[in-house]
Every structure is written in structure tokens, then in C-alpha cells.
XYZ file of C-alpha atoms in Angstrom:
671
model
C 32.423 95.234 100.396
C 35.025 93.279 98.432
C 33.576 90.812 95.925
C 35.296 87.788 94.445
C 35.306 87.912 90.654
C 37.514 86.297 88.007
C 40.715 88.100 87.196
C 40.329 90.240 84.086
C 36.568 90.660 84.540
C 36.669 93.442 87.106
C 34.805 96.661 86.280
C 37.069 99.703 86.202
C 36.551 103.474 85.955
C 39.863 103.708 84.086
C 38.791 103.330 80.484
C 40.910 103.726 77.351
C 39.738 107.300 76.772
C 40.863 108.295 80.261
C 44.254 106.624 79.805
C 44.701 108.300 76.408
C 43.834 111.743 77.741
C 46.613 111.423 80.310
C 49.236 109.998 77.963
C 52.473 111.944 77.500
C 54.288 114.305 79.796
C 55.483 117.903 80.022
C 58.946 118.434 78.531
C 61.547 121.090 77.813
C 61.145 123.309 80.867
C 62.825 126.709 80.963
C 62.765 130.161 82.492
C 61.668 133.229 80.537
C 62.514 136.058 82.890
C 60.769 135.041 86.082
C 58.193 132.920 84.265
C 58.421 129.154 83.769
C 57.584 127.739 80.314
C 57.378 124.165 79.042
C 55.813 121.996 76.333
C 53.036 119.526 77.026
C 51.020 117.002 74.980
C 47.515 117.619 73.723
C 46.181 114.215 72.553
C 42.727 115.679 71.893
C 44.225 118.361 69.620
C 45.552 115.944 67.008
C 48.472 115.077 69.279
C 50.192 118.464 69.046
C 52.719 119.742 71.588
C 51.609 123.024 73.128
C 54.007 125.620 74.508
C 52.735 126.640 77.941
C 53.713 129.605 80.094
C 53.102 130.086 83.794
C 52.687 133.754 84.519
C 53.886 135.377 87.721
C 50.364 135.168 89.202
C 50.272 131.403 88.631
C 48.019 131.383 85.568
C 48.845 128.781 82.911
C 48.117 129.531 79.270
C 49.110 128.296 75.845
C 51.550 130.590 74.095
C 50.356 129.472 70.658
C 46.878 128.516 69.526
C 45.848 125.368 67.660
C 47.275 124.048 65.347
C 50.795 125.320 66.206
C 52.839 122.287 67.228
C 56.121 123.034 69.004
C 58.202 119.980 68.182
C 61.478 119.340 66.367
C 62.237 116.385 64.108
C 66.032 116.592 64.288
C 67.351 112.988 64.384
C 63.608 112.132 64.181
C 63.371 111.897 67.977
C 63.701 115.661 68.131
C 65.307 118.032 70.568
C 64.697 121.145 72.594
C 62.247 123.015 70.320
C 62.085 126.521 71.778
C 63.974 129.384 73.404
C 62.821 132.741 74.720
C 64.165 135.970 76.187
C 62.466 139.009 77.679
C 62.610 142.317 75.843
C 60.914 145.642 76.522
C 57.753 144.574 74.695
C 57.662 141.265 76.529
C 58.906 137.757 75.666
C 60.453 136.935 72.308
C 60.144 133.218 71.640
C 61.808 131.263 68.859
C 60.304 127.836 68.238
C 60.309 124.949 65.799
C 56.952 124.187 64.136
C 56.446 120.475 63.548
C 54.540 120.725 60.268
C 57.263 122.448 58.216
C 60.205 122.281 60.680
C 60.953 125.978 60.227
C 62.047 128.208 63.062
C 59.585 130.984 63.884
C 59.840 134.102 66.039
C 56.850 135.315 68.005
C 56.103 138.023 70.566
C 53.000 136.797 72.408
C 52.473 140.002 74.402
C 52.447 142.272 71.341
C 48.822 142.858 70.218
C 48.105 141.379 66.809
C 51.508 139.696 66.525
C 51.781 136.470 64.542
C 54.643 133.944 64.299
C 57.179 135.043 61.687
C 59.369 132.463 59.901
C 63.117 132.778 60.381
C 64.302 129.865 58.235
C 63.522 128.674 54.712
C 61.877 125.519 53.449
C 64.143 123.161 51.521
C 62.727 120.838 48.853
C 65.586 118.358 49.339
C 64.865 115.132 51.203
C 63.648 115.832 54.717
C 64.449 119.525 54.317
C 65.960 121.821 56.928
C 65.415 121.078 60.607
C 66.453 122.841 63.794
C 66.852 121.999 67.470
C 68.111 123.324 70.791
C 67.993 127.069 69.971
C 69.757 129.677 72.090
C 68.961 133.364 71.500
C 71.943 135.740 71.383
C 70.449 139.234 71.276
C 73.909 140.838 71.247
C 74.547 139.227 67.889
C 70.955 139.320 66.650
C 71.051 135.562 66.112
C 69.731 132.219 67.279
C 72.424 129.568 67.703
C 71.199 125.997 67.307
C 71.689 122.655 65.585
C 71.059 122.653 61.845
C 70.078 119.339 60.258
C 70.153 119.604 56.475
C 69.166 116.893 54.021
C 71.336 116.783 50.918
C 69.488 114.022 49.061
C 66.520 111.699 49.208
C 68.204 108.912 51.208
C 67.853 108.709 55.000
C 71.627 109.106 55.442
C 71.930 112.015 52.990
C 72.065 114.498 55.818
C 74.560 116.780 57.553
C 74.484 118.513 60.925
C 76.398 121.565 62.147
C 76.082 124.247 64.803
C 74.530 127.212 63.022
C 73.409 130.802 63.580
C 70.052 132.029 62.261
C 69.479 135.813 62.012
C 66.591 137.121 64.091
C 65.676 139.736 61.497
C 64.069 137.140 59.211
C 66.604 137.583 56.422
C 67.087 133.799 56.192
C 63.368 133.044 55.828
C 63.786 132.699 52.068
C 67.564 132.591 51.814
C 69.521 129.536 52.992
C 72.805 131.417 52.443
C 71.877 133.827 55.231
C 72.238 130.980 57.748
C 75.752 131.165 59.177
C 77.477 127.903 60.006
C 79.480 128.248 63.191
C 81.882 125.362 62.739
C 83.068 123.004 60.056
C 81.212 119.751 59.577
C 83.418 117.605 61.825
C 80.868 115.123 63.146
C 77.781 113.398 61.821
C 75.894 114.461 64.949
C 76.248 117.547 67.129
C 74.563 119.342 69.972
C 73.978 123.056 70.157
C 76.942 125.149 71.356
C 77.065 126.554 74.869
C 78.908 129.870 75.198
C 81.129 130.651 78.193
C 80.089 133.510 80.510
C 82.643 135.887 78.957
C 81.582 134.949 75.438
C 85.070 133.869 74.447
C 84.619 130.086 74.250
C 81.994 127.690 72.979
C 81.499 124.050 73.914
C 79.449 121.383 72.160
C 79.297 117.609 71.735
C 79.776 115.527 68.595
C 79.875 111.876 67.575
C 79.942 109.715 64.463
C 78.657 106.427 63.088
C 78.720 103.648 64.093
C 78.713 104.974 67.653
C 75.534 105.953 69.431
C 75.863 108.833 71.913
C 75.823 106.415 74.865
C 78.755 104.523 73.302
C 81.139 107.442 72.839
C 81.056 111.164 72.138
C 83.565 114.016 72.053
C 83.300 117.247 73.988
C 84.757 120.071 71.911
C 85.794 123.583 72.922
C 86.686 126.383 70.524
C 87.425 130.073 70.726
C 84.670 132.381 69.503
C 86.029 135.110 67.230
C 84.705 138.669 67.141
C 82.791 137.715 63.994
C 81.135 134.812 65.814
C 83.038 131.936 64.226
C 84.574 128.954 66.028
C 88.318 128.552 65.545
C 90.160 125.214 65.511
C 88.133 123.258 68.109
C 89.882 120.849 70.459
C 88.565 117.718 72.146
C 88.652 118.143 75.925
C 86.802 114.972 76.994
C 85.183 111.869 75.596
C 86.233 109.344 73.009
C 85.157 106.066 71.387
C 84.432 104.433 74.756
C 83.456 107.481 76.811
C 79.988 108.992 76.627
C 79.605 112.715 77.381
C 75.880 113.539 77.004
C 75.839 117.080 78.448
C 78.200 120.002 79.024
C 77.506 123.423 80.567
C 79.554 126.421 81.636
C 79.456 127.245 85.327
C 79.052 130.887 86.280
C 82.744 131.087 87.226
C 83.784 130.081 83.698
C 84.733 126.469 84.414
C 83.323 123.738 82.210
C 81.051 121.102 83.733
C 80.282 117.873 81.917
C 78.811 114.433 82.526
C 80.923 111.424 81.565
C 80.716 107.672 82.090
C 84.497 107.165 82.111
C 84.188 105.554 85.559
C 81.441 103.178 84.414
C 78.746 105.563 85.639
C 77.624 108.933 84.287
C 79.180 111.211 86.901
C 79.797 114.950 86.906
C 83.224 116.494 86.176
C 84.751 119.958 86.107
C 87.717 121.259 84.150
C 89.443 124.585 83.541
C 89.507 125.702 79.917
C 91.146 128.944 78.813
C 92.129 130.329 75.435
C 95.762 129.705 74.535
C 98.271 132.277 73.404
C 97.800 131.165 69.808
C 94.056 131.645 70.030
C 93.312 128.008 70.780
C 92.103 126.319 73.912
C 94.864 124.177 75.378
C 94.421 120.437 74.954
C 92.771 119.904 78.318
C 92.375 116.140 78.651
C 90.972 113.557 81.018
C 93.728 114.111 83.526
C 92.673 117.715 84.105
C 89.060 116.876 84.825
C 87.979 116.554 88.456
C 85.116 114.278 89.491
C 82.747 116.342 91.620
C 80.794 113.501 93.209
C 82.159 110.059 92.305
C 79.410 107.550 92.983
C 77.996 104.377 91.504
C 74.983 106.370 90.393
C 73.904 107.996 87.164
C 74.049 111.797 86.999
C 73.006 111.765 83.318
C 71.477 109.412 80.780
C 71.258 108.446 77.116
C 71.117 111.333 74.658
C 68.043 110.284 72.664
C 67.091 113.909 71.985
C 69.247 116.974 71.374
C 69.350 119.259 74.396
C 68.435 116.896 77.233
C 69.651 118.248 80.594
C 70.420 116.350 83.762
C 72.251 119.161 85.583
C 72.079 122.948 85.743
C 74.681 125.283 87.318
C 73.421 127.825 89.844
C 74.732 131.360 90.354
C 76.069 130.559 93.836
C 78.399 127.870 92.462
C 76.296 124.854 93.363
C 74.791 122.575 90.734
C 71.275 121.169 90.496
C 71.608 117.478 89.581
C 69.338 114.592 88.682
C 70.887 111.391 89.992
C 70.278 107.872 91.193
C 70.395 104.168 90.356
C 67.143 102.819 88.984
C 65.129 105.727 90.374
C 66.137 109.386 90.259
C 66.148 112.331 92.642
C 66.755 116.059 92.329
C 69.623 117.264 94.482
C 71.878 120.247 94.964
C 75.564 119.393 94.617
C 78.284 121.405 96.321
C 81.269 121.043 93.953
C 83.745 121.914 96.695
C 82.708 119.169 99.121
C 81.009 116.657 96.810
C 77.955 116.632 99.058
C 74.483 116.307 97.533
C 71.346 117.396 99.385
C 68.255 115.821 97.867
C 64.886 117.491 97.574
C 62.158 116.153 99.830
C 59.021 114.991 98.080
C 57.150 111.990 96.710
C 58.852 111.931 93.312
C 60.689 108.796 92.177
C 61.478 109.806 88.602
C 62.793 113.107 87.256
C 62.789 113.388 83.490
C 65.825 114.696 81.645
C 64.854 118.367 81.562
C 66.155 120.929 84.040
C 66.616 124.706 84.216
C 67.910 127.200 86.778
C 67.352 130.930 87.332
C 68.773 132.723 90.335
C 68.006 130.483 93.288
C 65.193 128.672 91.485
C 65.364 125.280 89.802
C 62.600 123.777 87.698
C 62.214 120.230 86.403
C 59.596 117.583 85.648
C 58.920 114.699 88.003
C 56.484 111.889 88.738
C 55.798 109.163 91.290
C 53.818 105.907 91.446
C 50.859 108.031 92.593
C 51.233 110.955 90.196
C 51.954 111.600 86.544
C 54.755 113.908 85.404
C 54.373 117.433 86.807
C 56.413 120.624 86.551
C 58.167 121.070 89.898
C 60.023 124.130 91.165
C 62.634 124.147 93.922
C 63.566 127.268 95.870
C 67.158 126.529 96.891
C 67.086 129.226 99.591
C 64.325 127.488 101.540
C 64.698 123.946 100.239
C 60.998 123.865 99.421
C 59.821 122.071 96.281
C 56.317 122.504 94.925
C 54.278 121.632 91.855
C 53.765 124.719 89.711
C 52.525 123.344 86.382
C 50.827 120.423 84.648
C 49.663 119.480 88.138
C 48.501 115.917 88.557
C 44.763 115.791 89.139
C 43.415 112.356 89.978
C 40.866 111.541 87.264
C 39.575 108.657 89.374
C 39.848 107.657 92.994
C 43.546 106.771 93.601
C 42.449 103.528 95.274
C 42.302 102.144 91.715
C 45.983 102.862 91.076
C 48.384 99.900 91.155
C 50.865 99.430 93.975
C 54.269 98.787 92.350
C 56.938 96.541 93.781
C 60.611 97.126 92.997
C 62.064 93.671 92.426
C 65.384 92.147 91.405
C 65.279 88.730 89.752
C 67.971 86.229 88.886
C 68.490 85.507 85.209
C 70.749 83.236 83.153
C 74.276 82.925 84.550
C 72.921 84.444 87.775
C 72.757 87.968 86.361
C 70.523 90.479 88.108
C 67.387 91.680 86.342
C 65.574 94.774 87.589
C 61.812 95.036 87.264
C 58.721 96.830 88.540
C 55.844 94.501 89.344
C 52.269 95.825 89.319
C 49.900 93.186 90.755
C 46.169 93.342 89.957
C 44.571 95.932 92.206
C 40.959 96.954 92.811
C 39.382 98.369 95.984
C 36.222 96.253 95.670
C 37.328 93.133 93.822
C 39.570 90.177 94.475
C 40.364 87.091 92.459
C 39.255 83.577 93.354
C 41.506 81.756 95.807
C 41.952 78.839 93.457
C 43.231 80.847 90.443
C 46.232 83.006 89.667
C 46.023 86.249 87.692
C 47.200 86.707 84.118
C 50.278 88.893 83.687
C 51.644 90.954 80.823
C 55.399 91.470 80.574
C 56.158 94.993 79.314
C 59.421 95.457 77.388
C 60.464 99.113 77.154
C 61.725 100.805 74.016
C 65.194 101.992 73.226
C 66.521 99.433 73.911
C 68.958 101.859 75.575
C 66.325 103.218 77.936
C 64.406 102.155 81.002
C 60.936 101.764 82.482
C 60.384 104.560 85.019
C 58.667 104.027 88.372
C 55.727 106.375 87.783
C 51.962 106.371 87.544
C 50.899 105.220 84.096
C 47.161 104.965 83.488
C 47.835 102.518 80.668
C 49.178 100.140 83.303
C 46.285 100.958 85.650
C 43.906 100.208 82.764
C 44.977 96.565 83.024
C 45.708 96.163 86.734
C 42.351 97.638 87.768
C 40.684 94.916 85.662
C 42.641 92.105 87.287
C 45.571 91.745 84.881
C 49.056 92.123 86.366
C 51.874 94.013 84.632
C 55.629 93.504 84.974
C 57.891 96.189 83.522
C 61.321 94.646 82.954
C 64.488 96.730 82.884
C 66.332 93.982 81.057
C 70.086 93.911 80.480
C 70.868 96.887 78.273
C 68.678 99.268 80.262
C 69.962 102.567 81.551
C 70.084 103.661 85.170
C 72.364 100.885 86.424
C 75.781 101.804 85.033
C 77.623 101.159 81.785
C 78.331 97.474 82.468
C 74.610 96.724 82.852
C 73.909 98.799 79.747
C 76.449 96.886 77.701
C 75.058 93.458 78.528
C 73.098 93.929 75.331
C 76.177 94.536 73.164
C 75.807 92.129 70.228
C 73.119 90.344 72.278
C 69.934 92.135 71.208
C 67.249 89.537 70.745
C 69.005 87.280 73.239
C 69.590 89.008 76.586
C 66.432 91.127 76.437
C 64.348 88.083 75.514
C 65.983 85.913 78.178
C 65.565 88.533 80.903
C 61.880 89.109 80.153
C 61.268 85.365 80.080
C 63.171 84.898 83.355
C 60.920 87.435 85.099
C 57.797 85.822 83.625
C 58.884 82.339 84.725
C 59.853 83.571 88.192
C 56.441 85.175 88.702
C 54.808 81.912 87.677
C 57.058 79.726 89.819
C 56.537 81.807 92.951
C 52.758 81.666 92.546
C 52.261 85.297 91.551
C 51.172 84.757 87.927
C 49.268 82.077 86.059
C 51.888 80.299 83.902
C 49.250 79.537 81.251
C 48.170 83.184 80.983
C 51.336 85.160 80.347
C 51.623 87.766 77.596
C 54.385 90.035 76.371
C 54.102 93.506 74.832
C 56.249 96.440 73.831
C 56.755 99.284 71.392
C 59.680 100.109 69.092
C 62.645 98.153 70.494
C 60.138 96.653 72.932
C 58.118 95.571 69.906
C 61.226 93.793 68.646
C 61.668 92.055 72.010
C 58.009 91.039 71.955
C 58.173 89.572 68.447
C 61.506 87.878 69.152
C 60.077 86.425 72.360
C 57.134 84.917 70.501
C 59.493 83.465 67.899
C 62.079 81.972 70.259
C 60.318 81.039 73.517
C 57.234 79.138 74.602
C 56.622 81.285 77.668
C 53.805 83.473 76.366
C 50.265 82.716 75.296
C 50.077 85.874 73.158
C 51.737 89.229 72.527
C 51.148 92.837 71.465
C 53.740 94.156 69.006
C 53.750 97.948 68.646
C 55.617 99.882 65.862
C 58.434 97.301 65.985
C 61.752 96.489 64.404
C 61.142 93.150 62.675
C 63.756 92.771 59.935
C 67.350 93.473 60.957
C 68.835 93.058 57.483
C 66.626 95.652 55.832
C 66.827 97.933 58.874
C 70.624 97.871 58.618
C 70.483 98.492 54.865
C 68.734 101.838 54.772
C 65.192 101.065 55.950
C 65.361 103.420 58.911
C 66.492 106.942 59.731
C 70.068 108.178 59.931
C 70.389 108.400 63.714
C 69.913 104.668 64.288
C 71.120 103.422 60.910
C 74.293 101.944 62.479
C 72.829 101.134 65.903
C 72.832 97.418 65.090
C 76.632 97.450 64.824
C 76.696 97.416 68.622
C 73.383 95.663 69.294
C 73.936 92.745 66.907
C 77.426 93.097 65.411
C 78.942 94.286 62.109
C 76.597 93.026 59.400
C 79.483 92.334 57.017
C 80.910 89.873 59.558
C 77.794 88.332 61.126
C 75.066 88.649 58.502
C 73.695 85.248 59.451
C 73.063 86.528 62.958
C 70.874 89.292 61.509
C 68.720 86.705 59.756
C 68.613 84.222 62.624
C 67.353 86.784 65.119
C 64.830 88.599 62.916
C 61.172 87.755 63.636
C 60.408 88.513 59.983
C 62.726 85.671 58.973
C 61.618 83.382 61.795
C 57.877 83.903 61.474
C 57.264 80.177 61.094
C 58.290 79.697 64.723
C 55.528 81.983 66.022
C 52.612 79.892 67.240
C 50.929 82.298 69.674
C 48.230 84.832 68.750
C 49.370 88.442 68.429
C 48.252 92.005 67.777
C 50.420 94.235 65.571
C 49.963 98.030 65.813
C 51.710 100.334 63.335
C 51.829 104.015 62.401
C 51.746 104.521 58.650
C 53.963 107.635 58.860
C 56.677 105.882 60.858
C 60.112 106.528 59.320
C 62.006 104.844 62.175
C 60.260 101.473 62.030
C 58.451 101.726 58.689
C 55.230 99.831 57.948
C 56.981 97.898 55.185
C 58.592 95.747 57.881
C 55.214 94.943 59.404
C 53.779 94.140 55.987
C 56.581 91.690 55.124
C 56.230 90.044 58.514
C 52.495 89.584 58.005
C 53.094 88.154 54.535
C 55.259 85.461 56.146
C 52.407 84.659 58.552
C 49.823 84.138 55.822
C 48.346 80.651 55.705
C 49.831 79.625 59.066
C 46.475 79.685 60.884
C 47.820 81.783 63.764
C 45.134 84.150 65.101
C 46.309 87.744 64.769
C 45.195 91.291 64.023
C 46.931 94.174 62.289
C 45.833 97.763 62.847
C 47.596 100.538 60.932
C 46.988 104.168 61.866
C 47.082 106.989 59.345
C 48.802 110.163 60.509
C 50.738 108.391 63.252
C 54.499 108.036 63.316
C 56.828 106.391 65.789
C 54.907 106.702 69.034
C 51.165 107.261 69.032
C 50.020 110.780 69.958
C 46.375 111.065 68.973
C 43.663 110.244 71.471
C 41.553 108.169 69.069
C 44.593 106.087 68.127
C 45.533 105.367 71.720
C 41.953 104.465 72.635
C 41.640 101.957 69.828
C 45.074 100.483 70.530
C 44.403 99.914 74.253
C 40.967 98.411 73.690
C 42.291 96.107 70.971
C 45.094 94.945 73.264
C 42.674 94.163 76.082
C 40.412 92.282 73.679
C 43.352 90.128 72.565
C 44.085 89.129 76.159
C 40.394 88.533 76.821
C 40.089 86.118 73.919
C 43.305 84.243 74.647
C 42.991 84.135 78.448
C 39.227 83.517 78.586
C 38.363 86.854 80.186
C 35.148 88.858 79.960
C 35.989 92.536 80.598
C 32.801 94.613 80.466
C 32.287 97.152 77.712
C 35.101 96.061 75.386
C 34.409 95.391 71.718
C 35.769 92.123 70.386
C 38.873 92.436 68.236
C 38.533 90.382 65.071
C 41.444 87.977 64.772
C 42.429 86.703 61.337
C 44.237 83.498 60.443
């Protein structure tokens, strides 16, 4: 029987502990012989990332016991943290340990074996870090990205492709690490070696560009000694983003590029020249394999992300789509793509191929991210790891709506709307539900169409959620992505407000009970929205950017230290714009209650920004709460942190909207 009860007061089996236990997703899938391995989150184990293997008989087991944490900190967002090959004694895995960022080698099938360090610890700055390893047994080395701090400042850092000896000789000797190429770019990806071993390809870019603005794809000849000679640029440039490159089995080079306005897949022939150099193969020599107004790649936020994987038969496994993504098999000769049947609406940017098998990670509005394997011979796809197991009856899950709204100047705004949903409750006929507008991070990113128990935590209690893929989001082409160029704090704020107003005007949401929330760049959008609009009754600001001037002047990490050049403009030319848009400088305009959540170990959006912002709010009599979490960085990973954060957020909405959710402690709001 369905009962009528006020929105926000509905009882729900989805509590904060349940949502926290299902936070995160499997990442970095790969084949080790015939086995499939991946990393997955363990919120209850201090938020570590476990390396998981699926044996041939289907058993899943952790490769490394607690507290080993397989996670890289290269560019702070990290990168592919492990690689493995099969030897006579079983698998040999090389992985990056989060605590000290050293590379370790481990043979899990050898009785009594323990991880052995391969790289040294550096006392300088952030030390030595590694990402995207590739094991080359023929050379006795691991080739990867080396990130080396040269001083104490966040930009005192260099990155090069490097080779680490497998014999452990570099564990206490930095000079034993062999650099494969000169330091040509501020940022690089790990080199990919051609099937004959004669050529290597990698990607590089420099400040002030971000990798979705412009990168260069380089190819060099590999000498007998394993050095790269005189690399040449074969694709990319200041206004062309190449986020991934791989060698096909026939020796041709495949790469993703947005030169058409969309990240599409290209192929080019690259051979060594008579003088030992690759010829200057340029854009004219590259052939588009499937030109479409769809994305076949995405933003390179982590080193080693993969959106396509060549197969031995010449076809290519691809992740593609506009807004939502699918796994397909592309025939490079015809340009045809055959998509995999299944319920999945979002494939994450990790993909691997072995023989006729392809493995990736995918989710849907009814399932969290799972490890999915495709047999290309039969066309059958099945879940093989991190299988979604409904922790509650799925009737409590929200039913998303894919919507397109009209914003300022008639521009399209994409969003996912999650109305309140409960199998045994409905709201009164004479009231409208409260809604929370969710602004995603990045801002060069997007909100995926997948099951998120944090969203269900609210919708099952009678609070609607609207995830807005505002201008600047990925998945809709470069033009949509660049709507945010020099407009951060304007377009994102306007688009979120336009969706909120539209929901109110059409009778979907209560205009007096609208909130906004977001983390990182979404935290910025939330704070900026509270400072510049009167749409929202309150907001939840999570590990945010709050002060553009200090952020642009060394108060963040190297990777994003020049990001504002494109998002806001050159600070030397438009410094006033940095002040005008910063919530920290415009705190006096905030009149709505808010909750501010911050990790004390955050080096991307440091707590000093939050503290200065709060100092500006002192004495203004605006109800607010500040919760800082020890041991948390940029993105909360520990179960107890996530539980407290969700419950505090719900309590804020309850107090502001006049709700009475059962079992939630009252958050104390200061003035």
C-alpha cells in the first residue's frame, strides 16, 4: 500500500553506511595471461585500492593483503598503477604503492614471496612517482612515466619516459633508472612500443595547455641500447587533443584525436627513415576510421586511460557515444561498428584486449560499475568481476530521465533528472518535492548515467536530484566543451540555474526548496552559485576551489596550475576577473546556509582556501557548518568520512527545507 507522506520524510533502507560501502568503482583492467586483473576500492579498509585477480576457475582474490594500496600519485590524479606478465613461476606484477610511491615487484604464486622495491625514495619535494608501467622482459626493465620533484614547490617537477631495472638495482640508486627520452614536455604518457620493437610512441604536452586543449603524439626509433632517437611529432598540436595512441598488430599507429571537433579514431603508417628517423608523418597522412559526431575518447585526467584496444584480427574494441557510451567492435576497413548488447549505459575509460577477448568496466542506471568481458567470436558479453549485487530491493532505485534544457542564448544543456522515488510512499498532491542540483567535478568531465547510491540516498527519501552536464562537459564534442573557455563561474552557474528554474517552472520541483551541491570544480560552481544567484535555499560545498588568485599563484598542484588560463583567462591580463568570480572574495554576497566539507590532506584544493573563505563569513550571521577530515585528500575514500558527509548534507537540507528524515542526527549550524 502506498502512503502519502511529506517529501523528505520517507523512510529508506539506503542509509549512509550502505551508500559509502558501494562508493567507488573498479579501475585499470588488464589481462595477465588468461586471467583478468583490476583494482577496486575498499572504503572499509582505510580507503585503499586493492589489486584483484580473477583466476581461470572464476575465483576472485586480492593479490596483496592489507595495507598494500595500489595507487599512483603522478599528476596527483594518478595513472595506471600496475602491470604484470606470466613467467614459469607464475605472474610477476609490478605495482605502485600509494604510501611511498615506490614501484614494487611481487610474485604472488611463489610461496613466501614478499613485494620487493624497485625504485628509491627521494627526500626532495613530493619525491619520485611512477605510472603506467609496461614490463619488457627482453630488456629486464619496466618502462613507465617518471615524475620527479626537484624542489619543494608544486611546480618543481619534471616528467620523462623512463626504464626501471627489474633486478632491483635501482631500489637505492636513482642513477640506475634509465631515462628513455630527453625532457621535451612538462607532461608525458608512457611509451608504447611497436610490434617489431623498432619504434616507440607517446604523448606530451606543456603548460598552459591541458591535455584536452592540445597534445603532441611523438614517435621515435628505439636503438639497440633502448634509447629513443630524435622523436618527431606525427599528430596533435596546440588546438588538437590526442589522449591515446596504440600500435595495431600490423604495425600501424592508431590514435584518438579531436581535430574534427570530436574525439575520433585515426590510423597512420609510420616507418623508420633511412637516416634512422621516422618520417614527418603529419595530419594529411592520417585516415579517419569512423568519422562520426561521437566521442571515441575523453579527457586525459589520469595517465594511461584507454578508450580503444586493438585486436589481433585487425579490428579495434572502442568505447564511443554522445552523452552515454557503448562498447563496440570497429572494422577499420569498412568503418562499421557493431555494439555489444547489454544494459550498460556508461563504460569507464579502461579497456584491454587479449586474443578474441575484451574486458572493460561498465555500469547502468540499475547497476554499479562492473568488470565486463566480451568474447568477440560469439558476441557475448558477461559480468566477470566486481559484480553488482543489489544491497536493497531495486524498487528503491531512482528512475533517471535524460533531459535537454534551454539555457541563456538558447544553448542546449544536458542533464539527468532523478525524481523522488519510493515503492510505498508518495508526496502530498498539494506540494512539490525539494530538488538538489548536482554539479560534477572537472570541470572538464561529465555526470555519467549510472546507479549511484548517494543519489538514491536522497531520492528514496523524497528529495529529487538533477545532475547537470553544463557547458564545458565532455561527451558532446569540443564546441560544447569549450563553452566554458574563459567562462568558468559564468556558464556553469548559468546552466545549473537554468535547469533548476526550468524544473520549478514546469511544476517538477518546489522553487522555494532548491539546493546546489558539488565537489572540486563542482564545489566551485556551488559556491559561485550561492554568491551570484538567488535560486538556491542552501548548498553543499565539497573540497572546492574558492580563491582563483591564490590557486593561480601556486596554491595547487602542477597539473592544474595553469588550468585557469583557459577557464578564466590569463591572470596578467584579467586579474580583476579572478577576484570578481572568486567566492572567497565575494563571500558577502552569500546569504544562503551552506555546508563545507574538506579533506585536510588535499593538495589540489587545499584547506587554506576553505579557511580563508570561512574567515570572510565570520560575523555575517549565515548558518553554516564546516567539517574537515583528517587523512582525506581530494576525493573522500574512507567509509566513516563518507557516512558523516552524507548524513551532514541531509541534515542541512532537512533544517533548511523543513524536513524530518528519520534517524538522522542534527548538524549543528554556526553563524
